[in-house]
Short mmCIF file of C-alpha atoms in Angstrom, two decimals:
data_model
loop_
_atom_site.label_atom_id
_atom_site.label_comp_id
_atom_site.label_asym_id
_atom_site.label_seq_id
_atom_site.Cartn_x
_atom_site.Cartn_y
_atom_site.Cartn_z
CA MET A 1 32.08 11.61 -29.18
CA ARG A 2 32.17 10.03 -32.63
CA PRO A 3 29.87 11.12 -35.48
CA PRO A 4 28.82 8.98 -38.45
CA ARG A 5 31.49 10.62 -40.65
CA ARG A 6 35.13 11.46 -40.04
CA GLY A 7 36.51 14.92 -39.35
CA SER A 8 38.78 16.98 -37.19
CA ARG A 9 38.50 16.55 -33.45
CA VAL A 10 38.65 19.26 -30.82
CA LYS A 11 38.90 18.61 -27.10
CA SER A 12 36.16 20.03 -24.92
CA PHE A 13 36.76 20.47 -21.19
CA VAL A 14 34.66 18.33 -18.88
CA HIS A 15 33.11 19.88 -15.75
CA PRO A 16 32.41 17.16 -13.14
CA VAL A 17 29.54 18.97 -11.43
CA ASN A 18 26.76 16.37 -11.83
CA GLY A 19 24.92 18.52 -14.35
CA SER A 20 24.12 21.32 -11.87
CA LEU A 21 26.12 23.85 -13.89
CA VAL A 22 24.14 23.14 -17.03
CA THR A 23 20.79 23.68 -15.34
CA THR A 24 21.71 27.29 -14.56
CA LEU A 25 22.26 28.14 -18.26
CA LYS A 26 18.63 28.44 -19.31
CA GLU A 27 19.41 30.02 -22.68
CA HIS A 28 21.65 27.11 -23.75
CA PHE A 29 20.68 23.99 -25.66
CA ARG A 30 21.09 20.81 -23.63
CA ILE A 31 22.06 17.49 -25.19
CA ILE A 32 21.82 14.26 -23.19
CA VAL A 33 24.39 11.58 -24.04
CA ARG A 34 23.49 8.16 -22.63
CA PRO A 35 26.41 5.69 -22.83
CA ARG A 36 25.73 1.97 -23.16
CA GLY A 37 27.77 -1.14 -22.50
CA GLY A 38 28.64 -0.46 -18.83
CA MET A 39 30.57 2.78 -19.31
CA ASP A 40 31.22 4.69 -16.06
CA VAL A 41 31.26 8.47 -16.58
CA ARG A 42 33.30 8.96 -13.40
CA ARG A 43 36.35 7.48 -15.13
CA ILE A 44 36.19 9.82 -18.14
CA SER A 45 38.28 12.99 -17.87
CA GLN A 46 37.72 14.44 -21.36
CA ILE A 47 35.79 13.78 -24.54
CA LYS A 48 36.23 14.88 -28.13
CA ALA A 49 33.68 16.66 -30.30
CA ALA A 50 33.94 16.04 -34.05
CA GLN A 51 33.27 18.35 -36.99
CA LEU A 52 33.53 21.47 -34.80
CA ALA A 53 36.29 24.07 -34.94
CA PRO A 54 37.97 25.28 -31.71
CA ALA A 55 36.32 28.68 -31.99
CA GLU A 56 32.91 27.05 -32.32
CA THR A 57 33.21 25.08 -29.07
CA GLU A 58 34.41 27.88 -26.79
CA GLY A 59 30.98 28.29 -25.19
CA ASP A 60 30.22 24.57 -24.99
CA ILE A 61 30.27 22.79 -21.62
CA VAL A 62 30.26 19.03 -21.03
CA CYS A 63 29.15 17.87 -17.59
CA PRO A 64 29.24 14.22 -16.50
CA ASN A 65 26.25 13.49 -14.27
CA MET A 66 27.68 11.07 -11.70
CA VAL A 67 24.27 10.18 -10.27
CA GLN A 68 22.47 9.36 -13.51
CA ASN A 69 25.65 8.12 -15.27
CA ILE A 70 25.13 10.32 -18.34
CA PHE A 71 26.79 13.28 -20.03
CA VAL A 72 25.02 16.63 -20.31
CA VAL A 73 26.32 18.94 -23.03
CA SER A 74 25.39 22.63 -22.94
CA THR A 75 25.87 24.84 -25.96
CA PRO A 76 24.46 28.25 -26.92
CA THR A 77 24.56 27.40 -30.65
CA GLU A 78 21.84 25.39 -32.35
CA LYS A 79 24.33 24.15 -34.95
CA ASN A 80 26.54 22.63 -32.27
CA ALA A 81 23.49 21.11 -30.59
CA HIS A 82 22.50 19.26 -33.76
CA ALA A 83 26.11 18.12 -34.24
CA TYR A 84 26.13 16.59 -30.75
CA THR A 85 22.83 14.79 -31.36
CA ARG A 86 24.40 12.95 -34.34
CA VAL A 87 27.00 11.26 -32.13
CA GLU A 88 26.76 7.47 -32.26
CA ALA A 89 29.70 6.16 -30.19
CA LEU A 90 32.40 7.13 -27.69
CA LEU A 91 35.99 5.93 -27.91
CA VAL A 92 37.75 5.51 -24.54
CA GLY A 93 41.21 4.19 -25.25
CA SER A 94 40.67 1.03 -27.26
CA ALA A 95 37.11 0.54 -26.01
CA ARG A 96 34.14 1.67 -28.06
CA TYR A 97 30.85 2.43 -26.34
CA GLU A 98 27.58 2.94 -28.16
CA VAL A 99 25.71 6.07 -27.07
CA LYS A 100 22.32 7.62 -27.63
CA SER A 101 22.25 11.41 -27.94
CA TYR A 102 19.19 13.60 -28.03
CA LEU A 103 18.21 17.19 -27.40
CA ALA A 104 16.76 17.63 -23.93
CA ALA A 105 13.78 19.78 -23.04
CA PRO A 106 14.08 22.51 -20.37
CA ASN A 107 13.60 21.55 -16.74
CA ASN A 108 10.25 23.32 -16.43
CA THR A 109 8.61 21.29 -19.22
CA CYS A 110 6.72 18.05 -19.50
CA LYS A 111 6.24 15.57 -22.34
CA GLY A 112 2.98 14.35 -23.82
CA ILE A 113 1.91 11.90 -26.53
CA MET A 114 -0.40 12.84 -29.40
CA TRP A 115 -2.18 9.95 -31.13
CA GLY A 116 -3.59 9.62 -34.62
CA VAL A 117 -1.06 11.84 -36.41
CA ASP A 118 -1.14 11.40 -40.18
CA LEU A 119 1.97 9.61 -41.45
CA ASP A 120 2.04 11.84 -44.54
CA PHE A 121 3.20 14.83 -42.47
CA ASP A 122 6.97 15.15 -42.23
CA HIS A 123 8.79 16.63 -39.24
CA ASN A 124 8.75 20.20 -40.52
CA GLN A 125 5.04 20.16 -41.35
CA LEU A 126 4.21 18.61 -38.01
CA ARG A 127 6.32 21.19 -36.19
CA ASP A 128 4.70 24.09 -38.04
CA MET A 129 1.24 22.88 -37.08
CA ILE A 130 2.09 22.49 -33.38
CA ILE A 131 4.68 25.20 -32.70
CA GLN A 132 2.73 28.37 -33.40
CA PRO A 133 1.45 31.45 -31.51
CA ARG A 134 -1.85 29.73 -30.76
CA ASN A 135 0.08 27.16 -28.68
CA PRO A 136 2.40 29.38 -26.64
CA LYS A 137 3.29 26.58 -24.20
CA ALA A 138 4.28 24.08 -26.90
CA LEU A 139 8.07 24.14 -27.26
CA GLU A 140 9.01 21.21 -29.52
CA VAL A 141 7.47 18.22 -31.27
CA LYS A 142 8.90 15.10 -32.89
CA ARG A 143 7.51 11.90 -34.38
CA ILE A 144 8.01 8.58 -32.60
CA LYS A 145 9.53 6.41 -35.35
CA ASP A 146 7.03 5.55 -38.13
CA THR A 147 3.88 5.40 -36.00
CA PRO A 148 0.84 7.69 -35.89
CA ARG A 149 2.13 9.14 -32.62
CA SER A 150 4.22 12.15 -31.74
CA SER A 151 5.55 13.60 -28.49
CA SER A 152 5.38 17.25 -27.55
CA PHE A 153 6.99 19.24 -24.75
CA SER A 154 5.28 21.92 -22.70
CA THR A 155 5.89 23.75 -19.43
CA ASP A 156 5.02 22.72 -15.84
CA SER A 157 6.57 19.41 -14.87
CA LYS A 158 7.97 17.62 -11.85
CA ARG A 159 11.46 16.17 -11.97
CA GLN A 160 12.02 12.74 -10.51
CA MET A 161 14.98 10.55 -9.62
CA ASP A 162 15.06 6.98 -10.87
CA VAL A 163 16.34 3.69 -9.50
CA CYS A 164 18.43 1.15 -11.42
CA TYR A 165 16.96 -2.33 -11.82
CA ALA A 166 20.43 -3.87 -12.25
CA CYS A 167 22.67 -2.58 -9.44
CA GLY A 168 19.87 -1.23 -7.24
CA ARG A 169 21.41 2.23 -6.80
CA LEU A 170 19.44 5.43 -7.06
CA GLY A 171 19.81 8.06 -9.73
CA HIS A 172 20.25 6.29 -13.08
CA HIS A 173 18.38 3.91 -15.36
CA ALA A 174 19.30 0.31 -16.02
CA ASP A 175 20.27 1.05 -19.64
CA VAL A 176 23.13 3.35 -18.51
CA CYS A 177 24.20 1.31 -15.47
CA PRO A 178 28.00 1.46 -15.00
CA ALA A 179 28.07 -2.02 -13.47
CA PRO A 180 25.29 -4.13 -15.03
CA GLU A 181 27.05 -7.37 -14.13
CA LYS A 182 26.84 -6.61 -10.38
CA THR A 183 23.16 -7.35 -9.89
CA ILE A 184 21.51 -7.29 -6.48
CA CYS A 185 18.10 -8.28 -5.16
CA ARG A 186 16.00 -5.16 -4.86
CA GLY A 187 14.06 -6.68 -1.98
CA CYS A 188 16.72 -7.79 0.52
CA GLY A 189 19.93 -6.45 -1.07
CA THR A 190 21.58 -9.84 -1.70
CA ALA A 191 24.39 -9.57 -4.27
CA SER A 192 24.08 -11.75 -7.40
CA PRO A 193 20.93 -13.64 -6.31
CA ALA A 194 20.21 -17.08 -7.73
CA GLU A 195 17.26 -17.77 -10.01
CA ASP A 196 15.32 -19.49 -7.19
CA HIS A 197 16.22 -16.78 -4.68
CA GLU A 198 13.55 -15.98 -2.08
CA CYS A 199 13.91 -13.03 0.25
CA SER A 200 12.25 -10.96 2.95
CA PRO A 201 11.96 -7.36 1.69
CA LYS A 202 13.93 -4.78 3.64
CA CYS A 203 13.98 -1.01 3.60
CA THR A 204 17.39 0.04 2.29
CA PRO A 205 17.43 3.57 3.83
CA ALA A 206 16.05 2.41 7.21
CA GLU A 207 17.80 -1.00 7.30
CA GLY A 208 14.67 -2.68 8.64
CA LEU A 209 11.94 -5.01 7.57
CA ILE A 210 9.07 -3.29 5.86
CA SER A 211 5.37 -4.07 5.94
CA GLN A 212 3.99 -3.50 2.46
CA ARG A 213 1.79 -5.15 -0.13
CA THR A 214 3.66 -7.18 -2.70
CA ARG A 215 2.92 -8.89 -5.94
CA PRO A 216 4.58 -11.91 -7.59
CA ALA A 217 7.65 -11.19 -9.66
CA SER A 218 7.55 -11.54 -13.44
CA ASN A 219 8.47 -14.78 -15.17
CA ALA A 220 11.64 -13.23 -16.57
CA SER A 221 13.14 -12.52 -13.15
CA LYS A 222 12.57 -14.09 -9.76
CA SER A 223 14.12 -11.20 -7.88
CA SER A 224 11.92 -8.62 -6.24
CA SER A 225 10.86 -5.45 -8.01
CA VAL A 226 10.22 -1.85 -7.03
CA THR A 227 7.15 0.05 -8.14
CA GLY A 228 6.55 3.74 -7.80
CA GLY A 229 4.43 5.35 -5.13
CA GLY A 230 3.89 8.64 -3.38
CA SER A 231 5.16 10.75 -6.24
CA GLY A 232 1.86 12.57 -6.65
CA ARG A 233 1.57 11.44 -10.29
CA PRO A 234 -1.27 9.35 -11.71
CA LYS A 235 -0.81 5.60 -11.25
CA LYS A 236 -1.27 5.04 -14.98
CA HIS A 237 1.72 7.31 -15.68
CA LEU A 238 3.90 5.44 -13.17
CA ARG A 239 3.07 2.07 -14.73
CA ARG A 240 3.99 3.39 -18.15
CA ARG A 241 7.42 4.63 -17.10
CA GLY A 242 7.99 1.70 -14.74
CA ARG A 243 10.40 3.64 -12.52
CA PRO A 244 9.66 5.26 -9.14
CA ALA A 245 10.82 8.62 -7.89
CA ALA A 246 13.70 8.11 -5.46
CA LYS A 247 12.99 11.24 -3.40
CA ASP A 248 9.39 10.10 -3.02
CA MET A 249 10.54 6.67 -1.86
CA ILE A 250 12.78 8.21 0.79
CA ARG A 251 10.04 10.59 1.91
CA THR A 252 7.60 7.69 2.18
CA CYS A 253 10.08 5.76 4.29
CA GLN A 254 10.45 8.72 6.69
CA GLU A 255 6.77 9.61 6.91
CA ARG A 256 5.25 6.16 7.15
CA PRO A 257 7.29 3.96 9.50
CA ARG A 258 6.08 0.46 10.09
CA GLY A 259 6.94 -2.34 12.40
CA GLY A 260 6.86 -6.02 11.76
CA ALA A 261 8.38 -8.23 9.22
CA PRO A 262 3.46 -5.65 1.23
CA PRO A 263 2.56 -5.10 2.67
CA ARG A 264 0.33 -2.39 1.95
CA GLN A 265 3.15 -3.90 3.98
CA PRO A 266 0.14 -1.74 6.20
CA ALA A 267 3.78 -7.41 6.51
CA ALA A 268 6.91 -9.18 5.86
CA ALA A 269 5.28 -9.66 2.54
CA ALA A 270 1.65 -8.72 2.88
CA GLY A 271 -0.61 -6.66 5.11
CA PRO A 272 -2.91 -3.66 5.13
CA VAL A 273 -1.25 -0.76 3.66
CA ASP A 274 -3.95 1.15 3.48
CA ALA A 275 -4.14 -0.72 6.01
CA LEU A 276 -5.07 -0.24 3.61
CA THR A 277 -2.78 2.52 3.67
CA PRO A 278 0.90 2.66 1.90
CA GLU A 279 3.96 2.82 6.30
CA GLY A 280 6.92 1.22 4.71
CA ALA A 281 10.07 2.58 3.29
CA LEU A 282 9.18 2.16 -0.33
CA ALA A 283 5.72 2.43 -1.77
CA ARG A 284 5.80 -1.22 -2.79
CA VAL A 285 8.60 -3.76 -2.54
CA SER A 286 7.87 -7.29 -3.70
CA GLY A 287 9.43 -10.30 -2.04
CA SER A 288 9.57 -13.80 -3.51
CA ARG A 289 7.60 -15.34 -6.39
CA ARG A 290 5.35 -17.12 -3.89
CA PRO A 291 2.49 -15.09 -2.36
CA PRO A 292 2.72 -14.44 1.41
CA GLY A 293 1.07 -16.83 3.84
CA LEU A 294 -1.62 -16.36 6.41
CA ILE A 295 0.80 -16.46 9.35
CA GLU A 296 2.74 -13.37 8.31
CA SER A 297 -0.49 -11.49 7.59
CA SER A 298 -1.89 -12.41 11.01
CA ARG A 299 1.24 -11.16 12.78
CA THR A 300 0.98 -7.82 11.08
CA LEU A 301 -2.73 -7.47 11.89
CA GLN A 302 -2.12 -8.39 15.51
CA SER A 303 0.37 -5.54 15.79
CA ASN A 304 -2.44 -3.13 14.95
CA PRO A 305 -3.78 -1.63 18.23
CA LYS A 306 -7.28 -1.32 16.80
CA ILE A 307 -7.44 -5.04 16.01
CA SER A 308 -6.11 -5.90 19.48
CA GLN A 309 -8.76 -3.72 21.12
CA LEU A 310 -11.52 -5.39 19.12
CA GLU A 311 -10.25 -8.83 20.11
CA GLN A 312 -10.27 -7.84 23.80
CA GLU A 313 -13.83 -6.56 23.50
CA ASN A 314 -14.80 -9.81 21.80
CA VAL A 315 -13.40 -11.84 24.72
CA GLN A 316 -15.25 -9.66 27.25
CA LEU A 317 -18.52 -10.03 25.36
CA ARG A 318 -18.10 -13.79 25.22
CA THR A 319 -17.52 -13.91 29.00
CA ALA A 320 -20.60 -11.78 29.69
CA LEU A 321 -22.64 -13.94 27.33
CA ASP A 322 -21.61 -17.12 29.14
CA GLU A 323 -22.58 -15.59 32.50
CA LEU A 324 -25.98 -14.54 31.18
CA ARG A 325 -26.57 -18.01 29.80
CA ALA A 326 -25.75 -19.53 33.20
CA GLN A 327 -28.18 -17.17 34.94
CA PHE A 328 -30.82 -17.94 32.34
CA GLU A 329 -30.48 -21.68 32.98
CA SER A 330 -30.66 -21.21 36.77
CA LEU A 331 -33.82 -19.10 36.45
CA ARG A 332 -35.37 -21.68 34.16
CA LYS A 333 -34.69 -24.42 36.68
CA SER A 334 -36.12 -22.35 39.52
CA CYS A 335 -39.27 -21.67 37.49
CA SER A 336 -39.71 -25.34 36.73
CA SER A 337 -39.46 -26.18 40.45
CA VAL A 338 -42.28 -23.75 41.45
CA PRO A 339 -45.55 -25.69 42.22
CA PRO A 340 -48.57 -24.96 40.02
CA THR A 341 -50.61 -21.96 41.10
CA PRO A 342 -54.20 -22.83 42.11
CA ALA A 343 -57.11 -20.89 40.65
CA PRO A 344 -58.35 -17.89 42.65
CA GLY A 345 -61.65 -19.55 43.59
CA GLU A 346 -60.14 -22.89 44.37
CA LEU A 347 -58.99 -23.93 47.81
CA PRO A 348 -56.67 -26.76 48.60
CA ALA A 349 -58.35 -29.86 49.83
CA GLU A 350 -58.42 -29.97 53.60
CA ALA A 351 -56.90 -32.92 55.29
CA PRO A 352 -59.43 -34.97 57.19
CA ALA A 353 -59.57 -33.95 60.81
CA PRO A 354 -58.59 -36.58 63.33
CA ALA A 355 -61.44 -38.46 64.82
CA ARG A 356 -62.64 -37.06 68.09
CA SER A 357 -64.78 -38.56 70.73
CA ALA A 358 -68.33 -37.43 71.33
CA LYS A 359 -67.29 -35.76 74.52
CA GLU A 360 -64.61 -33.69 72.72
CA ARG A 361 -67.01 -32.70 69.98
CA ALA A 362 -69.50 -31.55 72.51
CA LEU A 363 -66.93 -29.43 74.27
CA ALA A 364 -65.60 -27.72 71.04
CA ALA A 365 -67.10 -24.32 70.53
CA PRO A 366 -68.54 -23.72 67.06
CA VAL A 367 -67.38 -20.07 67.06
CA GLU A 368 -63.70 -20.97 67.46
CA GLY A 369 -63.87 -23.39 64.53
CA GLU A 370 -65.24 -20.73 62.22
CA ARG A 371 -62.48 -18.25 63.21
CA GLU A 372 -59.74 -20.76 62.45
CA LEU A 373 -61.28 -21.48 59.07
CA GLU A 374 -61.30 -17.80 58.13
CA GLU A 375 -57.66 -17.38 59.18
CA PHE A 376 -56.67 -20.40 57.10
CA LYS A 377 -58.47 -19.04 54.05
CA SER A 378 -56.75 -15.64 54.37
CA GLU A 379 -53.31 -17.25 54.69
CA ILE A 380 -53.93 -19.36 51.60
CA THR A 381 -55.09 -16.32 49.63
CA ASN A 382 -52.03 -14.28 50.64
CA SER A 383 -49.70 -17.12 49.67
CA VAL A 384 -51.35 -17.43 46.28
CA MET A 385 -50.99 -13.69 45.62
CA ASP A 386 -47.32 -13.73 46.66
CA LEU A 387 -46.63 -16.68 44.36
CA ARG A 388 -48.39 -14.96 41.46
CA GLU A 389 -46.31 -11.79 41.93
CA SER A 390 -43.09 -13.84 42.12
CA VAL A 391 -43.95 -15.70 38.93
CA ASN A 392 -44.75 -12.46 37.10
CA SER A 393 -41.45 -10.88 38.18
CA LEU A 394 -39.55 -14.01 37.13
CA GLN A 395 -41.22 -13.96 33.73
CA GLY A 396 -40.28 -10.29 33.23
CA ALA A 397 -36.67 -10.98 34.24
CA LEU A 398 -36.54 -13.94 31.86
CA MET A 399 -37.81 -11.85 28.95
CA THR A 400 -35.19 -9.17 29.67
CA LEU A 401 -32.44 -11.79 29.80
CA VAL A 402 -33.61 -13.36 26.54
CA GLU A 403 -33.53 -9.99 24.76
CA THR A 404 -30.07 -9.19 26.20
CA VAL A 405 -28.65 -12.58 25.20
CA THR A 406 -30.06 -12.22 21.67
CA ALA A 407 -28.54 -8.76 21.22
CA LEU A 408 -25.15 -9.90 22.54
CA THR A 409 -25.20 -12.96 20.27
CA LYS A 410 -25.81 -10.79 17.21
CA ARG A 411 -23.01 -8.40 18.18
CA VAL A 412 -20.53 -11.23 18.77
CA ASP A 413 -21.41 -12.79 15.40
CA THR A 414 -20.88 -9.42 13.68
CA LEU A 415 -17.47 -8.93 15.34
CA GLU A 416 -16.37 -12.48 14.48
CA THR A 417 -17.31 -11.95 10.84
CA TRP A 418 -15.45 -8.63 10.64
CA VAL A 419 -12.30 -9.92 12.38
CA GLY A 420 -12.31 -13.04 10.20
CA ARG A 421 -12.32 -10.94 7.06
CA ARG A 422 -9.51 -8.75 8.35
CA LEU A 423 -7.33 -11.76 9.18
CA GLN A 424 -7.51 -13.16 5.65
CA PRO A 425 -4.27 -12.56 3.65
CA ARG A 426 -4.52 -9.84 1.07
CA VAL A 427 -2.31 -10.39 -1.96
CA LEU A 428 -2.18 -8.11 -4.99
CA GLY A 429 -2.38 -9.65 -8.36
CA SER A 430 0.49 -9.54 -10.80
CA GLY A 431 -1.39 -6.87 -12.78
#
């Protein structure tokens, strides 16, 4: 490490333990050194600390974190900690790498932003007002440049692992990426994608297509992007940091498997996450700049067993409705073919009796003629009653069929409306 001024240099041994050794020394001060310019901490065997005597650095430990591509310095002395935070560059052979060093908060702390801080207060005054017995959980405070904001550290936090936007690997940020020139598409994994590259998002841990909601990429980059999900933190906090938790992404991939080609997905590029809920590997993985089409969304919805069951019920209801309509038409035709019913007191006109001779008329008995007339009247009356009962029963059956057909028509219309809305593509906005 190189400070702003010159001085003697003392070698400090490097422990390649990915920072796990430093986390066990709770009473030590931790300094995070973030190298820039594509420096790979795995290739560094030792570093030099300036302005510190050999006796002063005996308890200091330097650990390269291979995952996050940073150095973690642990020292029990506050003087040494402030000396490390003044480092500006690292010299590796003839190469010079700019670094950013800062004092890290303990693992069981979290950071917050305070707004509206008076610019007239210096660091010491601000620290005295915040770090006091009335705020036992407040550990440290510092001003953010020359703005009316300051950040404070307190206990109770959740550590997260980040993903690099440049190389696509987990564990480190893009600003400390050891290979920033080796870019990959974060959606499909294509190395060095072109500016007009379009891809189908894939789950890197599961090596399969995911079904998740997506949003168009930003104008600055046409490659897909990764947004956080499932970390248990507020969405507003995830948008501010802009980096997801890697362990949460892996857990989401294991707990919510999906088939098919955004999402959501509950799609090669779009679909219900929630169906409407999130069933892919990552919480959200965007594909190309162009929003997904209706075909991909329909395939994903058809793979849903609930949608398939509703479609089958819709087909069955349509078939039953067609049968009822056919019966209704046949009954209507049969009713139209029934002759008009005569009034109860009316009798059909009798056909004129054939002409008989005087001898035949004289021989016909008047009693027999009256008996035949009574039998004819009774038969006509019975026929009229039977026809009236048949017509009444047909009218009742027709009313029942009309009510059934009306109810089925309303149900089919409701199902068609619901299925039509579900089949429409759902695309998240860029916001």
